[in-house]
Short mmCIF file of the C-alpha atoms (twelve columns), coordinates in Angstrom:
data_MODEL
# 
_entry.id   MODEL 
# 
loop_
_atom_site.group_PDB 
_atom_site.id 
_atom_site.type_symbol 
_atom_site.label_atom_id 
_atom_site.label_alt_id 
_atom_site.label_comp_id 
_atom_site.label_asym_id 
_atom_site.label_seq_id 
_atom_site.Cartn_x 
_atom_site.Cartn_y 
_atom_site.Cartn_z 
_atom_site.pdbx_PDB_model_num 
ATOM 1   C CA . MET A 1   -17.255 -22.658 18.926  1 
ATOM 2   C CA . ILE A 2   -17.129 -18.958 19.754  1 
ATOM 3   C CA . ARG A 3   -17.542 -16.637 16.832  1 
ATOM 4   C CA . SER A 4   -16.706 -12.994 16.718  1 
ATOM 5   C CA . PRO A 5   -19.557 -10.633 15.875  1 
ATOM 6   C CA . PRO A 6   -19.899 -9.676  12.205  1 
ATOM 7   C CA . ASP A 7   -17.863 -6.715  11.086  1 
ATOM 8   C CA . ALA A 8   -20.215 -3.754  11.561  1 
ATOM 9   C CA . THR A 9   -18.370 -1.706  8.946   1 
ATOM 10  C CA . LEU A 10  -18.895 -4.389  6.309   1 
ATOM 11  C CA . ALA A 11  -22.591 -4.684  7.160   1 
ATOM 12  C CA . ALA A 12  -22.979 -0.894  7.016   1 
ATOM 13  C CA . GLU A 13  -21.440 -0.810  3.542   1 
ATOM 14  C CA . MET A 14  -23.799 -3.445  2.134   1 
ATOM 15  C CA . THR A 15  -26.907 -2.116  0.445   1 
ATOM 16  C CA . ILE A 16  -29.720 -4.484  -0.308  1 
ATOM 17  C CA . LEU A 17  -32.234 -2.918  -2.639  1 
ATOM 18  C CA . PRO A 18  -35.918 -3.880  -2.624  1 
ATOM 19  C CA . ILE A 19  -36.688 -6.383  -5.389  1 
ATOM 20  C CA . VAL A 20  -39.630 -5.689  -7.668  1 
ATOM 21  C CA . PRO A 21  -42.014 -8.643  -7.273  1 
ATOM 22  C CA . TYR A 22  -43.772 -10.420 -10.118 1 
ATOM 23  C CA . PRO A 23  -46.209 -9.375  -11.727 1 
ATOM 24  C CA . ASP A 24  -45.159 -5.713  -11.345 1 
ATOM 25  C CA . PRO A 25  -45.472 -3.959  -14.747 1 
ATOM 26  C CA . ARG A 26  -41.913 -2.595  -14.446 1 
ATOM 27  C CA . LEU A 27  -40.685 -6.141  -15.133 1 
ATOM 28  C CA . HIS A 28  -42.294 -5.925  -18.574 1 
ATOM 29  C CA . SER A 29  -40.760 -2.589  -19.626 1 
ATOM 30  C CA . ALA A 30  -37.612 -2.156  -21.692 1 
ATOM 31  C CA . ALA A 31  -34.722 -0.552  -19.803 1 
ATOM 32  C CA . ALA A 32  -33.000 2.616   -21.006 1 
ATOM 33  C CA . PRO A 33  -29.333 2.608   -22.041 1 
ATOM 34  C CA . VAL A 34  -26.784 3.727   -19.462 1 
ATOM 35  C CA . THR A 35  -25.203 7.014   -20.557 1 
ATOM 36  C CA . ALA A 36  -23.146 7.986   -17.479 1 
ATOM 37  C CA . PHE A 37  -20.225 5.746   -16.540 1 
ATOM 38  C CA . ASP A 38  -19.554 7.242   -13.139 1 
ATOM 39  C CA . ALA A 39  -19.297 6.447   -9.429  1 
ATOM 40  C CA . ALA A 40  -23.089 6.215   -9.144  1 
ATOM 41  C CA . LEU A 41  -23.110 3.415   -11.742 1 
ATOM 42  C CA . ALA A 42  -20.363 1.525   -9.890  1 
ATOM 43  C CA . THR A 43  -22.301 1.929   -6.626  1 
ATOM 44  C CA . LEU A 44  -25.479 0.653   -8.273  1 
ATOM 45  C CA . ALA A 45  -23.606 -2.400  -9.605  1 
ATOM 46  C CA . ALA A 46  -22.231 -3.126  -6.103  1 
ATOM 47  C CA . ASP A 47  -25.705 -2.703  -4.587  1 
ATOM 48  C CA . LEU A 48  -27.168 -5.068  -7.183  1 
ATOM 49  C CA . LEU A 49  -24.507 -7.637  -6.290  1 
ATOM 50  C CA . ASP A 50  -25.388 -7.368  -2.574  1 
ATOM 51  C CA . THR A 51  -29.088 -7.615  -3.427  1 
ATOM 52  C CA . MET A 52  -28.586 -10.649 -5.679  1 
ATOM 53  C CA . ARG A 53  -26.539 -12.488 -3.078  1 
ATOM 54  C CA . ALA A 54  -29.160 -11.782 -0.400  1 
ATOM 55  C CA . ALA A 55  -32.012 -12.962 -2.641  1 
ATOM 56  C CA . PRO A 56  -30.186 -15.402 -3.410  1 
ATOM 57  C CA . GLY A 57  -29.549 -15.549 -7.139  1 
ATOM 58  C CA . ILE A 58  -26.803 -15.783 -9.751  1 
ATOM 59  C CA . GLY A 59  -27.931 -12.903 -11.968 1 
ATOM 60  C CA . ILE A 60  -29.787 -9.634  -11.508 1 
ATOM 61  C CA . THR A 61  -30.644 -6.549  -13.548 1 
ATOM 62  C CA . ALA A 62  -31.273 -2.964  -12.487 1 
ATOM 63  C CA . PRO A 63  -34.978 -3.387  -13.458 1 
ATOM 64  C CA . HIS A 64  -35.258 -6.157  -10.826 1 
ATOM 65  C CA . ALA A 65  -34.599 -3.357  -8.318  1 
ATOM 66  C CA . GLY A 66  -37.027 -0.983  -10.040 1 
ATOM 67  C CA . ILE A 67  -34.286 0.963   -11.838 1 
ATOM 68  C CA . GLY A 68  -34.897 1.109   -15.587 1 
ATOM 69  C CA . LEU A 69  -31.276 0.964   -16.774 1 
ATOM 70  C CA . ARG A 70  -29.467 -1.634  -18.904 1 
ATOM 71  C CA . LEU A 71  -27.193 -3.004  -16.183 1 
ATOM 72  C CA . VAL A 72  -26.594 -6.699  -15.399 1 
ATOM 73  C CA . VAL A 73  -24.581 -8.334  -12.632 1 
ATOM 74  C CA . ILE A 74  -23.828 -12.076 -12.813 1 
ATOM 75  C CA . ALA A 75  -22.009 -14.161 -10.196 1 
ATOM 76  C CA . LEU A 76  -21.864 -17.812 -11.179 1 
ATOM 77  C CA . PRO A 77  -20.704 -20.368 -8.613  1 
ATOM 78  C CA . ASP A 78  -16.890 -20.528 -8.500  1 
ATOM 79  C CA . ALA A 79  -16.548 -17.662 -10.993 1 
ATOM 80  C CA . GLN A 80  -15.599 -14.005 -10.938 1 
ATOM 81  C CA . VAL A 81  -18.422 -11.441 -10.697 1 
ATOM 82  C CA . ARG A 82  -19.238 -10.018 -14.129 1 
ATOM 83  C CA . THR A 83  -20.908 -6.673  -14.834 1 
ATOM 84  C CA . TYR A 84  -22.449 -5.849  -18.205 1 
ATOM 85  C CA . VAL A 85  -23.583 -2.344  -19.141 1 
ATOM 86  C CA . ASN A 86  -25.858 -1.962  -22.179 1 
ATOM 87  C CA . PRO A 87  -25.443 -5.620  -23.229 1 
ATOM 88  C CA . GLU A 88  -26.753 -6.813  -26.592 1 
ATOM 89  C CA . ILE A 89  -26.645 -10.265 -28.121 1 
ATOM 90  C CA . GLU A 90  -24.586 -9.996  -31.286 1 
ATOM 91  C CA . TRP A 91  -24.786 -13.670 -32.294 1 
ATOM 92  C CA . ALA A 92  -26.500 -16.838 -31.059 1 
ATOM 93  C CA . SER A 93  -25.729 -20.426 -32.037 1 
ATOM 94  C CA . PRO A 94  -28.333 -22.541 -33.822 1 
ATOM 95  C CA . GLU A 95  -27.697 -25.333 -31.277 1 
ATOM 96  C CA . THR A 96  -29.794 -25.109 -28.131 1 
ATOM 97  C CA . ALA A 97  -29.387 -26.112 -24.501 1 
ATOM 98  C CA . ARG A 98  -32.009 -26.620 -21.793 1 
ATOM 99  C CA . PHE A 99  -31.490 -25.106 -18.346 1 
ATOM 100 C CA . GLU A 100 -33.687 -24.559 -15.314 1 
ATOM 101 C CA . GLU A 101 -34.458 -20.857 -14.907 1 
ATOM 102 C CA . GLY A 102 -36.164 -18.683 -12.305 1 
ATOM 103 C CA . SER A 103 -36.065 -15.095 -11.077 1 
ATOM 104 C CA . VAL A 104 -35.278 -13.090 -7.961  1 
ATOM 105 C CA . SER A 105 -38.612 -11.365 -8.666  1 
ATOM 106 C CA . MET A 106 -40.459 -14.696 -8.561  1 
ATOM 107 C CA . PRO A 107 -38.670 -16.744 -5.883  1 
ATOM 108 C CA . GLY A 108 -39.478 -20.375 -5.284  1 
ATOM 109 C CA . VAL A 109 -40.478 -21.372 -8.808  1 
ATOM 110 C CA . SER A 110 -38.478 -22.404 -11.850 1 
ATOM 111 C CA . ALA A 111 -38.874 -24.208 -15.164 1 
ATOM 112 C CA . ASP A 112 -36.725 -25.612 -17.954 1 
ATOM 113 C CA . ILE A 113 -36.196 -23.302 -20.927 1 
ATOM 114 C CA . ASP A 114 -34.451 -23.996 -24.245 1 
ATOM 115 C CA . ARG A 115 -32.088 -21.269 -25.451 1 
ATOM 116 C CA . PRO A 116 -29.160 -21.009 -27.864 1 
ATOM 117 C CA . ALA A 117 -26.204 -22.926 -26.405 1 
ATOM 118 C CA . ARG A 118 -23.663 -20.187 -27.219 1 
ATOM 119 C CA . VAL A 119 -23.842 -16.420 -27.636 1 
ATOM 120 C CA . ARG A 120 -21.623 -13.457 -28.381 1 
ATOM 121 C CA . VAL A 121 -22.488 -10.382 -26.340 1 
ATOM 122 C CA . ARG A 122 -21.436 -6.808  -27.006 1 
ATOM 123 C CA . TYR A 123 -21.438 -4.582  -23.899 1 
ATOM 124 C CA . HIS A 124 -19.545 -1.928  -21.924 1 
ATOM 125 C CA . ASP A 125 -17.748 -2.362  -18.623 1 
ATOM 126 C CA . LEU A 126 -18.247 0.040   -15.708 1 
ATOM 127 C CA . THR A 127 -15.636 2.449   -17.114 1 
ATOM 128 C CA . GLY A 128 -17.456 2.660   -20.452 1 
ATOM 129 C CA . ALA A 129 -14.936 0.559   -22.397 1 
ATOM 130 C CA . ALA A 130 -16.554 -1.468  -25.193 1 
ATOM 131 C CA . ARG A 131 -16.221 -5.242  -24.836 1 
ATOM 132 C CA . VAL A 132 -17.265 -8.407  -26.643 1 
ATOM 133 C CA . GLU A 133 -17.573 -11.773 -24.907 1 
ATOM 134 C CA . ASP A 134 -18.348 -15.261 -26.173 1 
ATOM 135 C CA . ALA A 135 -20.215 -17.432 -23.689 1 
ATOM 136 C CA . ASP A 136 -21.545 -20.953 -23.450 1 
ATOM 137 C CA . GLY A 137 -23.168 -23.119 -20.790 1 
ATOM 138 C CA . LEU A 138 -24.667 -21.449 -17.736 1 
ATOM 139 C CA . LEU A 139 -23.102 -18.057 -18.525 1 
ATOM 140 C CA . ALA A 140 -24.756 -18.029 -21.977 1 
ATOM 141 C CA . VAL A 141 -28.104 -18.865 -20.395 1 
ATOM 142 C CA . CYS A 142 -27.718 -16.169 -17.725 1 
ATOM 143 C CA . LEU A 143 -26.776 -13.532 -20.273 1 
ATOM 144 C CA . GLN A 144 -29.773 -14.350 -22.463 1 
ATOM 145 C CA . HIS A 145 -32.101 -14.461 -19.452 1 
ATOM 146 C CA . GLU A 146 -30.934 -11.095 -18.088 1 
ATOM 147 C CA . ILE A 147 -30.844 -9.381  -21.491 1 
ATOM 148 C CA . ASP A 148 -34.427 -10.580 -22.038 1 
ATOM 149 C CA . GLN A 149 -35.282 -8.879  -18.726 1 
ATOM 150 C CA . LEU A 150 -33.639 -5.644  -19.900 1 
ATOM 151 C CA . ASP A 151 -35.810 -5.853  -23.015 1 
ATOM 152 C CA . GLY A 152 -38.953 -6.229  -20.867 1 
ATOM 153 C CA . LEU A 153 -39.325 -9.952  -21.592 1 
ATOM 154 C CA . PHE A 154 -39.859 -11.708 -18.248 1 
ATOM 155 C CA . TRP A 155 -38.501 -15.286 -18.240 1 
ATOM 156 C CA . THR A 156 -41.953 -16.913 -18.059 1 
ATOM 157 C CA . ARG A 157 -42.736 -15.554 -21.539 1 
ATOM 158 C CA . ARG A 158 -40.264 -18.143 -22.880 1 
ATOM 159 C CA . LEU A 159 -42.569 -20.925 -21.622 1 
ATOM 160 C CA . SER A 160 -45.579 -22.379 -23.403 1 
ATOM 161 C CA . ARG A 161 -48.869 -20.901 -22.242 1 
ATOM 162 C CA . LEU A 162 -49.713 -24.026 -20.241 1 
ATOM 163 C CA . LYS A 163 -46.318 -24.173 -18.492 1 
ATOM 164 C CA . ARG A 164 -46.447 -20.411 -17.813 1 
ATOM 165 C CA . GLU A 165 -49.889 -20.729 -16.208 1 
ATOM 166 C CA . ARG A 166 -48.639 -23.578 -14.002 1 
ATOM 167 C CA . VAL A 167 -45.585 -21.595 -12.878 1 
ATOM 168 C CA . VAL A 168 -47.700 -18.510 -12.097 1 
ATOM 169 C CA . LYS A 169 -50.218 -20.605 -10.118 1 
ATOM 170 C CA . ARG A 170 -47.391 -22.250 -8.166  1 
ATOM 171 C CA . PHE A 171 -45.904 -18.838 -7.393  1 
ATOM 172 C CA . GLU A 172 -49.249 -17.398 -6.293  1 
ATOM 173 C CA . LYS A 173 -49.748 -20.400 -3.999  1 
ATOM 174 C CA . LEU A 174 -46.295 -19.871 -2.452  1 
ATOM 175 C CA . ARG A 175 -47.011 -16.160 -1.957  1 
ATOM 176 C CA . ARG A 176 -50.331 -16.859 -0.227  1 
ATOM 177 C CA . ALA A 177 -48.654 -19.406 2.066   1 
ATOM 178 C CA . ALA A 178 -45.914 -16.957 3.107   1 
# 
């Protein structure tokens, strides 16, 4: 099969930002609220989406790219891309769910984490309009995971000490082998 070359214009418009690798201290710092809802914010969200897809991943925050702002982009399989500016968890269910989690900053390793099964998140869209969203399943997990990151809580901190040490050792082994 003959394929046409990729569209050079599309490739030129994609921006893949460098991802901050674990254990960089920036991954453990709380992000500042976004105050300007402008073209630069929309560009950053688009760049984060390109970066996340290249990683690959299903969620990314501005701090993953070394930018200390409260901005999250999530693209679940077979779902519309969602962007959350200054997200906060307003409510979490007492019921929990267990999902496998990992990070674009720590590729190649993952572990099961228990989190509330449902959440209500208050946030702004890219225009600055206030929004509230109820989520369950994978979206609820992603929102909690990424909001933790915005708060400076890297996902491994949700593991027991023993499990965290195993994940870190596995990651270090993968990094040395690369």
